Coordinates of C-alpha atoms in Angstrom, one line a residue:
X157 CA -45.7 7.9 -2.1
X158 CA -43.9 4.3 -2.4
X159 CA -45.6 1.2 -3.7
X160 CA -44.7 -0.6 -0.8
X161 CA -46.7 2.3 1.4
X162 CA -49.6 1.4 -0.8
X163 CA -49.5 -2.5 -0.3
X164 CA -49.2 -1.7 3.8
X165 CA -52.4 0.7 3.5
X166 CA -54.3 -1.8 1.5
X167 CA -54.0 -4.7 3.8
X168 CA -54.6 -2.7 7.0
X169 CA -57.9 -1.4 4.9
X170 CA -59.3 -5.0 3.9
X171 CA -57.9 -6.6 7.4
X172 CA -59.1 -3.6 9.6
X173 CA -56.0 -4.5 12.0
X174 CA -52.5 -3.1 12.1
X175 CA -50.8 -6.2 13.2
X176 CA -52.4 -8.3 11.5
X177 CA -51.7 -6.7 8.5
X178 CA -48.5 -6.5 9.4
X179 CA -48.2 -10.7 9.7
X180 CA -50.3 -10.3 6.3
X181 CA -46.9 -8.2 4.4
X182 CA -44.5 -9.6 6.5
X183 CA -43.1 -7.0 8.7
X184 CA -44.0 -6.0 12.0
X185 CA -46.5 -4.2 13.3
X186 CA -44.6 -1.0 14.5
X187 CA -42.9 -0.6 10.8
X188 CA -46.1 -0.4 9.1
X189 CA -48.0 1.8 11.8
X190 CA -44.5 4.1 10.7
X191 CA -45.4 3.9 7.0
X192 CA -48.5 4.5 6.7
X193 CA -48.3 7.5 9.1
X194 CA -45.4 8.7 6.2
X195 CA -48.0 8.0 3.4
X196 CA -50.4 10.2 5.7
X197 CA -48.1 13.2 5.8
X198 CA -47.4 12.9 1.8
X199 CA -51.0 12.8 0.9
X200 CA -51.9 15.7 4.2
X201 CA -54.6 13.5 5.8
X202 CA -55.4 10.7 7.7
X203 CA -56.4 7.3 6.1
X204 CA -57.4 5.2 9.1
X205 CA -59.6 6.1 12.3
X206 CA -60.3 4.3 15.3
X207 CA -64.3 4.3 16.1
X208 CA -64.8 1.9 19.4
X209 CA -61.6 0.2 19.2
X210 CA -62.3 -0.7 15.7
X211 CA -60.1 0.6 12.6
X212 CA -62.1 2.2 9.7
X213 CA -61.3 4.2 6.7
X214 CA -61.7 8.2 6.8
X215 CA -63.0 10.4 3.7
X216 CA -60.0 10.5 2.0
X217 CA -58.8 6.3 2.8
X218 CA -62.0 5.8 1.3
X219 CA -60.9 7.4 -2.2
X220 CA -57.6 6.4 -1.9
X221 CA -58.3 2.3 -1.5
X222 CA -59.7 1.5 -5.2
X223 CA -56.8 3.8 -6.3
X224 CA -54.3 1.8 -4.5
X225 CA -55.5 -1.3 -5.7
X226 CA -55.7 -0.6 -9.4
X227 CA -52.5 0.6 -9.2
X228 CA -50.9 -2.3 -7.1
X229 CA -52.8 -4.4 -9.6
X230 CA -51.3 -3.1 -13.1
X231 CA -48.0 -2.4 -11.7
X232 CA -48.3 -6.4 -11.4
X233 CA -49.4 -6.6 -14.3
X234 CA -46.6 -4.8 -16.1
X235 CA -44.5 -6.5 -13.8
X236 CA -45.4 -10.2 -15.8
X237 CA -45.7 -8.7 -18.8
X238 CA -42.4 -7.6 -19.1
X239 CA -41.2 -10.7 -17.0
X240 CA -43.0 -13.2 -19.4
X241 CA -41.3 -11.0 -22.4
X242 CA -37.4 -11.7 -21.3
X243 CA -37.9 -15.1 -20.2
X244 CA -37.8 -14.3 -16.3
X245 CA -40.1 -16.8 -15.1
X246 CA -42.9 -19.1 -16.2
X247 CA -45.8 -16.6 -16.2
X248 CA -49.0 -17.2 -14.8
X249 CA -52.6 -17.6 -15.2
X250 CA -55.4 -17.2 -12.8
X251 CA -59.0 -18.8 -14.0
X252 CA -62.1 -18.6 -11.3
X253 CA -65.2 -21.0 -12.4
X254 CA -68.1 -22.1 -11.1
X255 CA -68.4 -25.5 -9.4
X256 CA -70.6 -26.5 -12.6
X257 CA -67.8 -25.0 -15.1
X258 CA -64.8 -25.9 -12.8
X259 CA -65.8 -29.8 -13.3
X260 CA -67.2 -29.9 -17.0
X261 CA -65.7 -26.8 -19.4
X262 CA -62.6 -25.8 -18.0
X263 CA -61.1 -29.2 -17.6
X264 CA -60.8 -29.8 -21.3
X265 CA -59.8 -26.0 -22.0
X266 CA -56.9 -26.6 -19.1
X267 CA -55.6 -29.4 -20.7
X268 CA -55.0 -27.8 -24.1
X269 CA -53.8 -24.8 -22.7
X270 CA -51.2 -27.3 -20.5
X271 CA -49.9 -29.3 -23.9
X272 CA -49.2 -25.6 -25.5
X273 CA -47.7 -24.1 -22.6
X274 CA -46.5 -26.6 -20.1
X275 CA -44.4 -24.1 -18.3
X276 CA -47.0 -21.6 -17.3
X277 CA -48.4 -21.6 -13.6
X278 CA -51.7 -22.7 -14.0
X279 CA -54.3 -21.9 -10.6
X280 CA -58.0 -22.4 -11.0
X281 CA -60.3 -20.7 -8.0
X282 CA -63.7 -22.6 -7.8
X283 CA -66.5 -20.6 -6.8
X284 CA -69.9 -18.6 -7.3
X285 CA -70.3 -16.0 -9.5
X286 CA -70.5 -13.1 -7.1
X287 CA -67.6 -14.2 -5.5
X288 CA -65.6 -14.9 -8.4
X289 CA -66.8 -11.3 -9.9
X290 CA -65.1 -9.7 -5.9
X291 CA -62.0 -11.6 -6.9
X292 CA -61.9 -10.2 -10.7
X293 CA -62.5 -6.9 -9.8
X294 CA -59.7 -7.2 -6.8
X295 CA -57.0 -8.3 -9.3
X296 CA -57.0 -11.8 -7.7
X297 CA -58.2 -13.6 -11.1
X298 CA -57.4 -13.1 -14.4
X299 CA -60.2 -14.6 -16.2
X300 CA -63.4 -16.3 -14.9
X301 CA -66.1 -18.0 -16.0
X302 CA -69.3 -17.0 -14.6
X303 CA -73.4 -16.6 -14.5
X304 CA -74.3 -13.8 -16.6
X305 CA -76.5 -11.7 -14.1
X306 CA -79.9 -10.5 -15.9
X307 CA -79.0 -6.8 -15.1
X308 CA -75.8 -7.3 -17.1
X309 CA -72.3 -7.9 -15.8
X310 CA -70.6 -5.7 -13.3
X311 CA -69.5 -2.2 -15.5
X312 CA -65.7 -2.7 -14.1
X313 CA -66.0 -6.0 -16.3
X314 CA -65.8 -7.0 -20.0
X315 CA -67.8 -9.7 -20.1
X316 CA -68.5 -12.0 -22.9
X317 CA -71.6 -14.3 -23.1
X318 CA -70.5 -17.8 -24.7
X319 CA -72.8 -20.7 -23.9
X320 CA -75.9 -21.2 -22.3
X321 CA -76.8 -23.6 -19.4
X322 CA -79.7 -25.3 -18.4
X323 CA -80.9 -25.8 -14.4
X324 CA -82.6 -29.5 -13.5
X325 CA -84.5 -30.0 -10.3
X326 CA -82.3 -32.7 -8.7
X327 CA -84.0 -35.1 -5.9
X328 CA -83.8 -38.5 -4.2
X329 CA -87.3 -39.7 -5.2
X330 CA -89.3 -39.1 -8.0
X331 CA -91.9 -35.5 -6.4
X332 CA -95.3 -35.0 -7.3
X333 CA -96.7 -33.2 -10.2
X334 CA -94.4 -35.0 -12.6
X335 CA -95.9 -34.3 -16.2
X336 CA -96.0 -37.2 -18.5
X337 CA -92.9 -36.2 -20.4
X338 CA -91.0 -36.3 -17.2
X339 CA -90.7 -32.9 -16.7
X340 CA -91.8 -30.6 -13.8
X341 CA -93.5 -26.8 -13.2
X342 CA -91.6 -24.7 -11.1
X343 CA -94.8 -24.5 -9.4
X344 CA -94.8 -28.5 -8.5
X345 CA -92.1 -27.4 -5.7
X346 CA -94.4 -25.3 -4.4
X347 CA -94.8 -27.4 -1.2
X348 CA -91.7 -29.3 -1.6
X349 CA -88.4 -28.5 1.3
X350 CA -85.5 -27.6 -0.8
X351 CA -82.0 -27.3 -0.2
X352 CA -80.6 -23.8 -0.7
X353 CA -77.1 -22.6 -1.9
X354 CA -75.3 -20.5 0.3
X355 CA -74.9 -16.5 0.0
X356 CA -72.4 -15.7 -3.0
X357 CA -73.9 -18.9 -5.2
X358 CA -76.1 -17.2 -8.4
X359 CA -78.0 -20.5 -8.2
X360 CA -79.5 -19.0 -4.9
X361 CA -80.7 -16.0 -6.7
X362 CA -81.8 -17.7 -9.4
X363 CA -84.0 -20.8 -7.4
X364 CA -86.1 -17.8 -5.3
X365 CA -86.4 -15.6 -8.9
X366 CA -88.2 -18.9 -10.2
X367 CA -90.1 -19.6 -7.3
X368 CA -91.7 -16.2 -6.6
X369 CA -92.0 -15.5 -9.9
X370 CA -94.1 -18.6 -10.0
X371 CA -96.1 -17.1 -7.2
X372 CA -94.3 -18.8 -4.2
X373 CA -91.5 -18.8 -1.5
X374 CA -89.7 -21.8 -1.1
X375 CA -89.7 -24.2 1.7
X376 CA -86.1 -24.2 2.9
X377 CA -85.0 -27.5 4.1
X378 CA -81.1 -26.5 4.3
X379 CA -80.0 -22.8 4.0
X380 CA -76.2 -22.2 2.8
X381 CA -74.7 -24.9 0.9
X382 CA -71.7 -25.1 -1.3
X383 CA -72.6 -26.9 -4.3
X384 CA -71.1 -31.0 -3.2
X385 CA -72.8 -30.4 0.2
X386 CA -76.4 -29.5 -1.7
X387 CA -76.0 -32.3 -3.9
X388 CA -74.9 -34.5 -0.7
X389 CA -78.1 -33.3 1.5
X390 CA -80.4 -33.9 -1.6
X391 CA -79.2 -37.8 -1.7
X392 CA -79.9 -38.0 2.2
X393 CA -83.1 -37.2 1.3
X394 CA -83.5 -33.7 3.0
X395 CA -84.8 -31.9 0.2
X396 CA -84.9 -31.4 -3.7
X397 CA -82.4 -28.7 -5.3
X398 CA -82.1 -26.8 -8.9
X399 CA -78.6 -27.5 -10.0
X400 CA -77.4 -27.2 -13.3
X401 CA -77.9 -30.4 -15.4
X402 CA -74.1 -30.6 -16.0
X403 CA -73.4 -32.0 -12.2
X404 CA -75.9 -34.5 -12.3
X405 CA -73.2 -36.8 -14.0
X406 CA -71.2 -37.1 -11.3
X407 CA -74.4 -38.1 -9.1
X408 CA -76.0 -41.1 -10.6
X409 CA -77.9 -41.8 -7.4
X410 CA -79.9 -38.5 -7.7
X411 CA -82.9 -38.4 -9.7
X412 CA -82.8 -35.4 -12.6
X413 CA -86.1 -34.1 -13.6
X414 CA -86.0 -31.5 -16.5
X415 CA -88.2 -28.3 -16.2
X416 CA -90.8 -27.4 -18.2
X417 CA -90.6 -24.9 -21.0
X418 CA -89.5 -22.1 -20.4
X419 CA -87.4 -23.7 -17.9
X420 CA -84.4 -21.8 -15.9
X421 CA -82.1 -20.9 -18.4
X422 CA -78.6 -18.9 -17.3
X423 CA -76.0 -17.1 -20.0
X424 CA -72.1 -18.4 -19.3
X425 CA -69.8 -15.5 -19.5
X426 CA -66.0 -15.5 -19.7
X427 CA -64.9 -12.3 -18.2
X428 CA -61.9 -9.9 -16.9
X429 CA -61.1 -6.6 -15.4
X430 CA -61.7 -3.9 -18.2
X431 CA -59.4 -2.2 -17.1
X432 CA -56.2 -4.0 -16.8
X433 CA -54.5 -5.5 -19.5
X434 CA -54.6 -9.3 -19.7
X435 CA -50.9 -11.2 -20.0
X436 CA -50.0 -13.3 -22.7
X437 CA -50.9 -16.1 -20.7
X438 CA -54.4 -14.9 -19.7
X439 CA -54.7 -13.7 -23.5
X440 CA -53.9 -17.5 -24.8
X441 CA -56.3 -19.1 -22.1
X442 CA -59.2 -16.6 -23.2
X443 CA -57.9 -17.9 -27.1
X444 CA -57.8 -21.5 -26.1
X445 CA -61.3 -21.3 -24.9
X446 CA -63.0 -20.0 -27.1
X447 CA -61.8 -22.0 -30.1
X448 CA -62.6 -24.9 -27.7
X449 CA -66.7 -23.7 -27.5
X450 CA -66.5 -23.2 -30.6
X451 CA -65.3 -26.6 -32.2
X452 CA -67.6 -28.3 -29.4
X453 CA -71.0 -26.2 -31.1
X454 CA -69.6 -27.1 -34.3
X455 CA -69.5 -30.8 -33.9
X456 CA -71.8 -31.0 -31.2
X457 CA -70.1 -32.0 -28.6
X458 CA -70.4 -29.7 -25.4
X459 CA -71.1 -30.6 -22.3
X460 CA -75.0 -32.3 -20.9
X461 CA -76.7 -29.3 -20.0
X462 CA -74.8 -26.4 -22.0
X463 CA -76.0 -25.3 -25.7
X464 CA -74.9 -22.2 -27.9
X465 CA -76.3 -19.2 -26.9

């Protein structure tokens, strides 16, 4: 069995297409149909079947995938490590965050960690937490910021709560059922159209939790958003949305109306595959961080919206 066998079986099992794959590695299509029918005859059974003209993974390709990919993804690993050691490259560091974290905590963090480190490739993913949580546990990222979910993190993770962060009903006008502090019942958007976040965005989740938990389904105005389209379709006035408070900064047009205690609260997490072992760079980012939340509680100085856990 050769690494290279395993890369070829891994992208024919997340592309579900030989040549495509085969564009995906970079050879062609009649090679890798000859490699992986090698890494067949190694392991004594097929990996790949065709079911109406489609490709899908047998029994045994089914084991073999997370196999391959944790293995693909520490021989990386090891590969950096040892790079980053003898002074063979830069190194790298992968951070995913979510659109709220991408434009308020991670600039400042980035910037430190740039001034210490100037050399190191630096690539930020922008996304929601379920996504970014696919891309940890595929060995895409090496760190990410994310939505704690109330069931606990995914077990492949380590996961570490930090901050927490406050949601804000964002509109274009001022909605009904305003209490006299300025502040709104979840129950007030009862009859209200709201814009919704797309599939993959915690913020979905957590707007229909509050909703039917306040005894309701939402009015959907505009399904599947990203989060500068929801903000955009709330200031034309097609519905109000529950963003975290930290956006609304970049908004000023948009009116923010706080929720009522208890309010919709959500743990920020900073978190990594448990079971690969982060580089030196993703090792100082995770440092770099965390002294960075905690100087901000200290002098209280983070970010509208966030508090300490």
């Amino acid at each position: 069995m050769q690494l290279h066998q395993l890369r070829y079986f891994v992208a024919v099992a997340e592309v579900r297409h030989f040549t495509h794959a085969a564009d995906l590695v970079g050879i062609t299509q009649p090679s890798l149909s000859k490699q992986i029918h090698a890494l067949e005859n190694d392991l004594g059974a097929p990996l790949f079947e065709r079911v109406r003209g489609n490709i899908a993974l047998t029994a045994a390709g089914e084991v073999l995938l997370p196999l391959a990919k944790r293995i693909l993804a520490d021989v990386e690993t090891a590969t950096r490590e040892v790079q980053e050691l003898v002074g063979l490259r830069r190194g790298r560091v992968r951070l995913g965050a979510t659109p709220s974290l991408a434009t308020s905590l991670a600039p400042p963090v980035l910037r430190r960690f740039r001034d210490a480190h100037p050399n190191v490739d630096l690539r930020v993913e922008e996304g929601g937490s379920q996504d970014l949580v696919r891309d940890l546990l595929r060995g895409d990222l090496d760190l990410a910021l994310i939505i704690m979910p109330a069931q606990g993190a995914d077990p492949g993770l380590r996961a570490d709560p930090i901050l927490r962060e406050s949601l804000v009903v964002a509109s274009l006008d001022r909605l009904p059922g305003t209490l006299p502090t300025g502040e709104l019942r979840v129950t007030d958007l009862r009859d209200q159209p709201l814009v919704m976040f797309r599939e993959g965005y915690d913020l979905r989740d957590a707007t229909l939790q509050a909703c039917r938990e306040a005894g309701f389904e939402p009015t959907v105005s505009v399904d599947g958003g990203e989060m500068d389209a929801v903000l955009s379709f709330v200031e034309a006035g097609l519905g109000a949305a529950l963003v975290p408070g930290i956006v609304m900064a970049r908004r000023p047009g948009i009116r923010v109306t706080r929720l009522a205690s208890p309010g919709v609260r959500r743990t920020i997490a900073v978190a990594r595959r448990r079971d690969v072992v982060p580089t030196h760079a993703g090792r100082e980012l995770r440092r770099i961080l965390m002294e960075y939340v905690l100087t901000a509680i200290e002098r209280d100085d983070l970010p509208p919206g966030v508090e300490p856990r």
